[in-house]
mmCIF file of C-alpha atoms in Angstrom:
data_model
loop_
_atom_site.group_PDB
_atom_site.id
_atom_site.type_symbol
_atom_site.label_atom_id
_atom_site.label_comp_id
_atom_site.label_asym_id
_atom_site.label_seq_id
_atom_site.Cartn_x
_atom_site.Cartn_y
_atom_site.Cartn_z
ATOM 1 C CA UNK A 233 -20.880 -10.851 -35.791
ATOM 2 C CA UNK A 234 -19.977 -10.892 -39.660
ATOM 3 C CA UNK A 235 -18.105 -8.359 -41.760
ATOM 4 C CA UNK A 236 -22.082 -7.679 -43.339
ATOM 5 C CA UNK A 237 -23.253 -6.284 -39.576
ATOM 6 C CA UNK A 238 -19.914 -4.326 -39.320
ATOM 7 C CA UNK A 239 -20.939 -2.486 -42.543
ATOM 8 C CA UNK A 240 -24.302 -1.995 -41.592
ATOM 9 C CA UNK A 241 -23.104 -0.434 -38.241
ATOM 10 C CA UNK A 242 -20.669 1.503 -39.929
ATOM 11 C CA UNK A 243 -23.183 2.624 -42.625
ATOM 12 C CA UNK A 244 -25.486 3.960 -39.648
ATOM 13 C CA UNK A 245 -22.617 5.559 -37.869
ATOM 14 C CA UNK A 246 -22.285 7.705 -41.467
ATOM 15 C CA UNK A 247 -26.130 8.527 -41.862
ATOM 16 C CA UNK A 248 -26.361 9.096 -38.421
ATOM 17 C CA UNK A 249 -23.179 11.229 -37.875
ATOM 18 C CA UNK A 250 -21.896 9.424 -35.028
ATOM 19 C CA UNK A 251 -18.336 9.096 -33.871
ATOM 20 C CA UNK A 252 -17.715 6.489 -31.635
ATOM 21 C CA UNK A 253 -19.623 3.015 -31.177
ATOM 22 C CA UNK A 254 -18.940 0.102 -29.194
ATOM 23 C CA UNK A 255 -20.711 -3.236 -28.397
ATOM 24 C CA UNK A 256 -19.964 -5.993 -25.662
ATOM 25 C CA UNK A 257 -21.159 -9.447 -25.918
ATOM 26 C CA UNK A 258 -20.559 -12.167 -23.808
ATOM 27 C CA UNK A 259 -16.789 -12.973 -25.522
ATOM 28 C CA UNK A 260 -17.104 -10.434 -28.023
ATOM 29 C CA UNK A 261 -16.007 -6.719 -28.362
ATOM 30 C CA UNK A 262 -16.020 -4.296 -30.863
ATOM 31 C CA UNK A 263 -15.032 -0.826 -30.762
ATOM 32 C CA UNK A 264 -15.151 1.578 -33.892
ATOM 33 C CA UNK A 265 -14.271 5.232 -34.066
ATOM 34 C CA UNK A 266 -14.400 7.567 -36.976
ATOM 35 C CA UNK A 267 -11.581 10.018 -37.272
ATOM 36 C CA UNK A 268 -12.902 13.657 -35.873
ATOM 37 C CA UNK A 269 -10.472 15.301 -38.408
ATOM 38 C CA UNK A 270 -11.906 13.196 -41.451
ATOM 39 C CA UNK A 271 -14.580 13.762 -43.443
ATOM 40 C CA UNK A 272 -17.926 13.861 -42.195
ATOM 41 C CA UNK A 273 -21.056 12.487 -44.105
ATOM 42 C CA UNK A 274 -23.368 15.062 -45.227
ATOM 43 C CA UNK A 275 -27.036 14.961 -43.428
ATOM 44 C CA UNK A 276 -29.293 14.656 -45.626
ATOM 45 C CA UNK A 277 -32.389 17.276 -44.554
ATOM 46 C CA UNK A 278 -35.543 15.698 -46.276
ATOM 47 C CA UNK A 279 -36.712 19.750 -46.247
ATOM 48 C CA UNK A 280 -35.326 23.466 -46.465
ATOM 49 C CA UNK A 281 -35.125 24.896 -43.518
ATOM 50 C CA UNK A 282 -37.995 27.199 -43.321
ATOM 51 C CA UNK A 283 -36.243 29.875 -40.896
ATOM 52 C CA UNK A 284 -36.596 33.422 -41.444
ATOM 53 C CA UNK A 285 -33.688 36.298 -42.418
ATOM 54 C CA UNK A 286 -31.861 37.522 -39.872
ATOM 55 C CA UNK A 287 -32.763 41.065 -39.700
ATOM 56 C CA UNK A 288 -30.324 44.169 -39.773
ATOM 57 C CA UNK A 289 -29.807 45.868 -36.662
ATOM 58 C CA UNK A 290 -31.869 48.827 -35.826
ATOM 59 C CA UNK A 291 -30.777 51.672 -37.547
ATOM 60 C CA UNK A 292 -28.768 49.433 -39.947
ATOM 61 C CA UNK A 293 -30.834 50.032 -42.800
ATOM 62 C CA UNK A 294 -30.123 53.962 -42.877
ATOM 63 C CA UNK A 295 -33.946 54.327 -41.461
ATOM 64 C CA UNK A 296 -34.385 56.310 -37.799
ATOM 65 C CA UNK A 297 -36.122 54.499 -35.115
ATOM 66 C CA UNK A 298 -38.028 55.969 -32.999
ATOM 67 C CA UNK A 299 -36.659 56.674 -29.960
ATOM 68 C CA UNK A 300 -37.839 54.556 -26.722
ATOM 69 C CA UNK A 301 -38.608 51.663 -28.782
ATOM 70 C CA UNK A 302 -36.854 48.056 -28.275
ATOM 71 C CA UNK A 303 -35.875 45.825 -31.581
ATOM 72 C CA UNK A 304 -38.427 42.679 -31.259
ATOM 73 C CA UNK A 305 -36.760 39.683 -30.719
ATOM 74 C CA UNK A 306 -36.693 37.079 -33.247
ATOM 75 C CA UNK A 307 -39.010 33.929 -32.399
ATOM 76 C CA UNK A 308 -36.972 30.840 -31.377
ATOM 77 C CA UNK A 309 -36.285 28.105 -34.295
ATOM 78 C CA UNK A 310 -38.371 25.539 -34.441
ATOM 79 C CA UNK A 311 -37.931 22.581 -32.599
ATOM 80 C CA UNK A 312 -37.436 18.642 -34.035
ATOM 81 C CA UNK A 313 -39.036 15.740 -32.650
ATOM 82 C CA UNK A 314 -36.601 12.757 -33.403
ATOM 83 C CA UNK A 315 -37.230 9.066 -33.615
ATOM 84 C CA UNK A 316 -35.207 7.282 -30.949
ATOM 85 C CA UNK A 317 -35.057 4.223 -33.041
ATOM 86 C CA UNK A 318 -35.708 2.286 -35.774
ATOM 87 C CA UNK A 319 -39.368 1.162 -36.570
ATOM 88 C CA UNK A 320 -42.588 1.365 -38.059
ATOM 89 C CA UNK A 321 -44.436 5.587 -37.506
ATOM 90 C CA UNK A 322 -47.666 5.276 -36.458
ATOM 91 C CA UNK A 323 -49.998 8.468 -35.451
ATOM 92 C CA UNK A 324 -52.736 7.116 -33.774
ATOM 93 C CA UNK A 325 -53.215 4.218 -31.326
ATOM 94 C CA UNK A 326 -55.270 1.886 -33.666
ATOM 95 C CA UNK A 327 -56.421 2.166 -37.560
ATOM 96 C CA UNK A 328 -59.549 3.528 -36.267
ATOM 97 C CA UNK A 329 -58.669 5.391 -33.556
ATOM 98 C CA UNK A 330 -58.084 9.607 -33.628
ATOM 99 C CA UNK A 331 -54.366 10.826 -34.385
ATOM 100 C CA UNK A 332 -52.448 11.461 -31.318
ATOM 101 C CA UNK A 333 -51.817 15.181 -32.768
ATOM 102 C CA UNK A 334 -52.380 17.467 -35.668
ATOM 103 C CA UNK A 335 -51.024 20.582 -36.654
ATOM 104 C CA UNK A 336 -51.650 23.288 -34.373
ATOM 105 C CA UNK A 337 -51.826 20.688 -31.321
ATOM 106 C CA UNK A 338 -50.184 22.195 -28.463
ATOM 107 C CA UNK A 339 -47.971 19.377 -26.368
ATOM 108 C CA UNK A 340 -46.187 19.344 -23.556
ATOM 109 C CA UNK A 341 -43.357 17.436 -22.624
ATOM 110 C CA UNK A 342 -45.836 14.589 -21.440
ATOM 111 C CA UNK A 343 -47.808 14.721 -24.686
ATOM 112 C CA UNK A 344 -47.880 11.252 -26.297
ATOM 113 C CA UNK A 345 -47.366 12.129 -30.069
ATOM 114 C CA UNK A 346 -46.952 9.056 -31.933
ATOM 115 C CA UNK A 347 -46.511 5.549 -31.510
ATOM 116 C CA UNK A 348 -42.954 3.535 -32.889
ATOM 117 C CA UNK A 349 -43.697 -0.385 -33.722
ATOM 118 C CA UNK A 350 -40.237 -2.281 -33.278
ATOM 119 C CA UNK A 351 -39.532 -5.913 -33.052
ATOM 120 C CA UNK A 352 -43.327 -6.273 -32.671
ATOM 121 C CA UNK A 353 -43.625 -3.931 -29.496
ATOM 122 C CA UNK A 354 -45.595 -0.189 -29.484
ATOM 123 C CA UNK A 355 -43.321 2.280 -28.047
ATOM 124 C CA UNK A 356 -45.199 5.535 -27.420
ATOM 125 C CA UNK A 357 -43.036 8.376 -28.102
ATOM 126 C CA UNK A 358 -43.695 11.447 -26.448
ATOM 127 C CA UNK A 359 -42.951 14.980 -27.042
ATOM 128 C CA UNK A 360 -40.310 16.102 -24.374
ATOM 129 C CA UNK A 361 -41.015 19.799 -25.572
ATOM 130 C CA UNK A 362 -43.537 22.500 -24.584
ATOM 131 C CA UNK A 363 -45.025 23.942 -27.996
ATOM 132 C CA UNK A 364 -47.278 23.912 -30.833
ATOM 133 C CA UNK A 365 -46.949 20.973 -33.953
ATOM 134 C CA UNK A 366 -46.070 23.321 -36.970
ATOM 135 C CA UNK A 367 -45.208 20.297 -39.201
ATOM 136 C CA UNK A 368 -45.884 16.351 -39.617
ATOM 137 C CA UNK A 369 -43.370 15.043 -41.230
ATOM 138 C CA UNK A 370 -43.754 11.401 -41.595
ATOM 139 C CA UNK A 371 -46.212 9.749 -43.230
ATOM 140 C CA UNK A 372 -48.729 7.277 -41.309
ATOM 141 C CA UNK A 373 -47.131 3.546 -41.280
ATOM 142 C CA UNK A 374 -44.248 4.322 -42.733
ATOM 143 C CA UNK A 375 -40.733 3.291 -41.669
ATOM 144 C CA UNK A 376 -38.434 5.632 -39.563
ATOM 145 C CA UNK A 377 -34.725 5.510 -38.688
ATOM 146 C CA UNK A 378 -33.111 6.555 -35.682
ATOM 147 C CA UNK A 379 -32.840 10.401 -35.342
ATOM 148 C CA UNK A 380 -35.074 11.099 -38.084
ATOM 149 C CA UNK A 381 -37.356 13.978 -37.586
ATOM 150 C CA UNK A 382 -40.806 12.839 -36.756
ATOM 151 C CA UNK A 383 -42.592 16.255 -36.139
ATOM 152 C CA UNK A 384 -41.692 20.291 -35.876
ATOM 153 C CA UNK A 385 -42.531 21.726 -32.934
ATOM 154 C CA UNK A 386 -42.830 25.907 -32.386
ATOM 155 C CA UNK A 387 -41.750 26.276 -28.854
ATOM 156 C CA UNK A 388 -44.321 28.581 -26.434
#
């Protein structure tokens, strides 16, 4: 290993906001920590957050409620379907084959939602949440880094 692929690791350990890494070859060993007290790298969120205000608590706002009725509960955040590695995105099978989901698909955990080409090999990448695709946010065929977010996910 050269002082180029210790830069590159330490380069993902920034973008990815990772701590610790360490890597055992046959008669080789590297270890590589980043200080928890020293700066962090700022994640870079490819879009606003899209959550709703948090709203005042009933009877905050100077206005009666009405008595016998409950605040409604706020719906959950959406959830983020990362890519566990690096690699080429892929939403379908095969160029002519349907998408694996669209927006307003409903997955489960089991749901295959998109496909990850590394080193040559498919890796089908499922959806390990229960919920409805609110958001696609990769483009077909396009390359993906580890922990990016593939798809939004409102949970049900």
């Amino acid at each position: 290993m050269d002082l180029k692929d210790i830069k590159a690791i330490i380069d993902l350990m920034r973008k990815n906001a990772l701590s610790e890494f360490e890597l055992e070859r046959q008669d080789f060993k590297i270890k590589l920590k980043r200080g928890v007290t020293g700066p962090m790298a700022p994640l870079d969120d490819p879009l606003p957050a899209a959550y709703p205000a948090p709203l005042p608590p009933a009877g905050a706002s100077g206005l009666p409620t009405a008595p016998g009725t409950a605040p409604v509960p706020a719906a959950p955040p959406p959830l983020e379907i990362k890519s566990p590695m690096i690699g080429t995105f892929y939403r379908a099978p095969s160029p002519d084959a349907a998408d694996y989901v669209e927006i307003g698909t409903e997955v489960t955990p089991e749901t295959v939602v998109c496909l990850i080409e590394a080193m040559k090999v498919m890796n089908e990448i499922k959806a390990e949440v229960k919920g409805v695709v609110t958001h696609i946010l990769v483009e077909n065929a396009k390359p993906v880094e580890f922990g990016q977010p593939l798809f939004r996910i409102r949970p049900t």
